[in-house]
């Protein structure tokens, strides 16, 4: 009942503030559109498996520039592809060699294909490399945008929900309404719950609009179920919301809230898989698993590019829920600063 | 003042001290407030009035001593339902209309449906804002916001109103109107605690506590305080209690 009052109030406030509403929905759409138009790639050392490679061929193969793993049968290699220990493999057990690629990252696909063409060149004096290629996920036509898209989708939802929720809670504090809330019989957890449900309803709509625009208008690759994308983005926005409210306790004004962006938000982009974590120095890439966006990006990619379902994403979703619950308890604890009971 | 209520304590502050870190804000305050009173807490800004008031609303807890409201120990969520608190800041949601603000705060106190609408109409007529009910707060003047803030504090018919600097920054005409409202509410049985740093306003209270540097320097009716110090005004009395001869 009291939570419901909070939810209605939050939704009314969002609806009343047209600019913020526009920012939350159209800014991500506009940025995704721009990125769709301009994207470009980077450098990567491919991990390639070789299945039943004849000794004579191996001697001639140029093995530099890639991590090579040797297999005796395709089953083991396929498992390693699913676990992403290798990016693809060449099989020599069917007469003419053929290539199988994991395929979800066009950057990696390109690197593997370039390496294979260069490696097998000495085998074919004629010069023409006519290899048969199979993609487990994605396709040769998959663009950079398709690969980055799911991460960006998650990022924008995270970023804007973090900012808007953080600022609106900050305002609650600076305008004195928080004090007024706390001088009513409202419980601290009810305040946090009201915010979660209020913004939760709004981000559902936001995520659905942005995701459907990216998928159906921009043509972003979408192999899995739309509902899975919504579930992941909803859980992600829950994390963003609870983190935003929590950090707003450490800001005295809106500008100080903005200052959290380079500290808390931007680093997450680097470690969420927008850039391949393996190309980031070892002394930095351990940060990835400590950022919520890392799990959301992984889950969104699994659904949108690899077409996986709930069974493969639930661990990431649980991690995000874990973050949210942690932040929620910290929020309730932070509210003790304003009222002891 | 309602004579028959005069001995019923509604607020009892016993030996209360509060410090933030090393800075002591309140020291050894003991005070009783009775039902039906308009009780003034008078002191310069920074004297500790707001901190004392926050203890009564449950927002602060003392380091030492304890506070009782309606003879029960604070802080307690149950008791908080019986208080109407108006803080120094207006504490309104600027994006929303007056009605939406009232509906929201009313719902927090469990008001709903027809009963809520009746209370909204009633409190808005008390503060004379009925015709501005559906206006957005953005379009409210400072004085209107102050009155709406008071209306919200009245919404759930509290037995005790705690008002922190209710008329600060308000012109004399509006100040008089707000005090008329206080007397009307008081006639209907609402007890009130009002903080102020304006000496003239203090004379409007039934009884006063003078606070300086976190300590209570005197308690009594304005007439008593003036008589005891042979002063002609509360301002002089305040100076006399503070050890300065005017």
mmCIF file of C-alpha atoms in Angstrom, chain B residues 1-2 9 36-37 74 81-84 94 99 105 108 118 120 134 136 157 164 167 174 203 208 211 228 240-241:
data_model
loop_
_atom_site.group_PDB
_atom_site.id
_atom_site.type_symbol
_atom_site.label_atom_id
_atom_site.label_comp_id
_atom_site.label_asym_id
_atom_site.label_seq_id
_atom_site.Cartn_x
_atom_site.Cartn_y
_atom_site.Cartn_z
ATOM 1 C CA UNK B 1 -5.126 26.357 26.420
ATOM 2 C CA UNK B 2 -7.488 23.600 27.430
ATOM 3 C CA UNK B 9 2.341 15.228 29.349
ATOM 4 C CA UNK B 36 -3.049 21.461 24.253
ATOM 5 C CA UNK B 37 -0.036 23.731 24.336
ATOM 6 C CA UNK B 74 10.909 7.268 21.040
ATOM 7 C CA UNK B 81 1.908 8.211 12.895
ATOM 8 C CA UNK B 82 0.569 10.538 15.570
ATOM 9 C CA UNK B 83 2.892 13.428 14.729
ATOM 10 C CA UNK B 84 2.720 15.893 11.878
ATOM 11 C CA UNK B 94 8.300 19.889 -7.802
ATOM 12 C CA UNK B 99 -2.963 17.189 -5.249
ATOM 13 C CA UNK B 105 1.962 11.695 1.589
ATOM 14 C CA UNK B 108 2.031 6.922 3.438
ATOM 15 C CA UNK B 118 -12.056 14.723 2.072
ATOM 16 C CA UNK B 120 -7.203 16.931 1.047
ATOM 17 C CA UNK B 134 -4.290 21.012 -9.442
ATOM 18 C CA UNK B 136 2.140 21.990 -10.489
ATOM 19 C CA UNK B 157 -4.943 14.676 11.656
ATOM 20 C CA UNK B 164 10.539 23.667 12.392
ATOM 21 C CA UNK B 167 7.294 31.073 8.970
ATOM 22 C CA UNK B 174 1.120 35.539 5.448
ATOM 23 C CA UNK B 203 5.418 35.779 22.168
ATOM 24 C CA UNK B 208 8.611 28.945 25.629
ATOM 25 C CA UNK B 211 17.892 27.465 23.947
ATOM 26 C CA UNK B 228 11.475 37.166 36.078
ATOM 27 C CA UNK B 240 19.278 38.394 30.573
ATOM 28 C CA UNK B 241 19.111 34.595 30.794
#
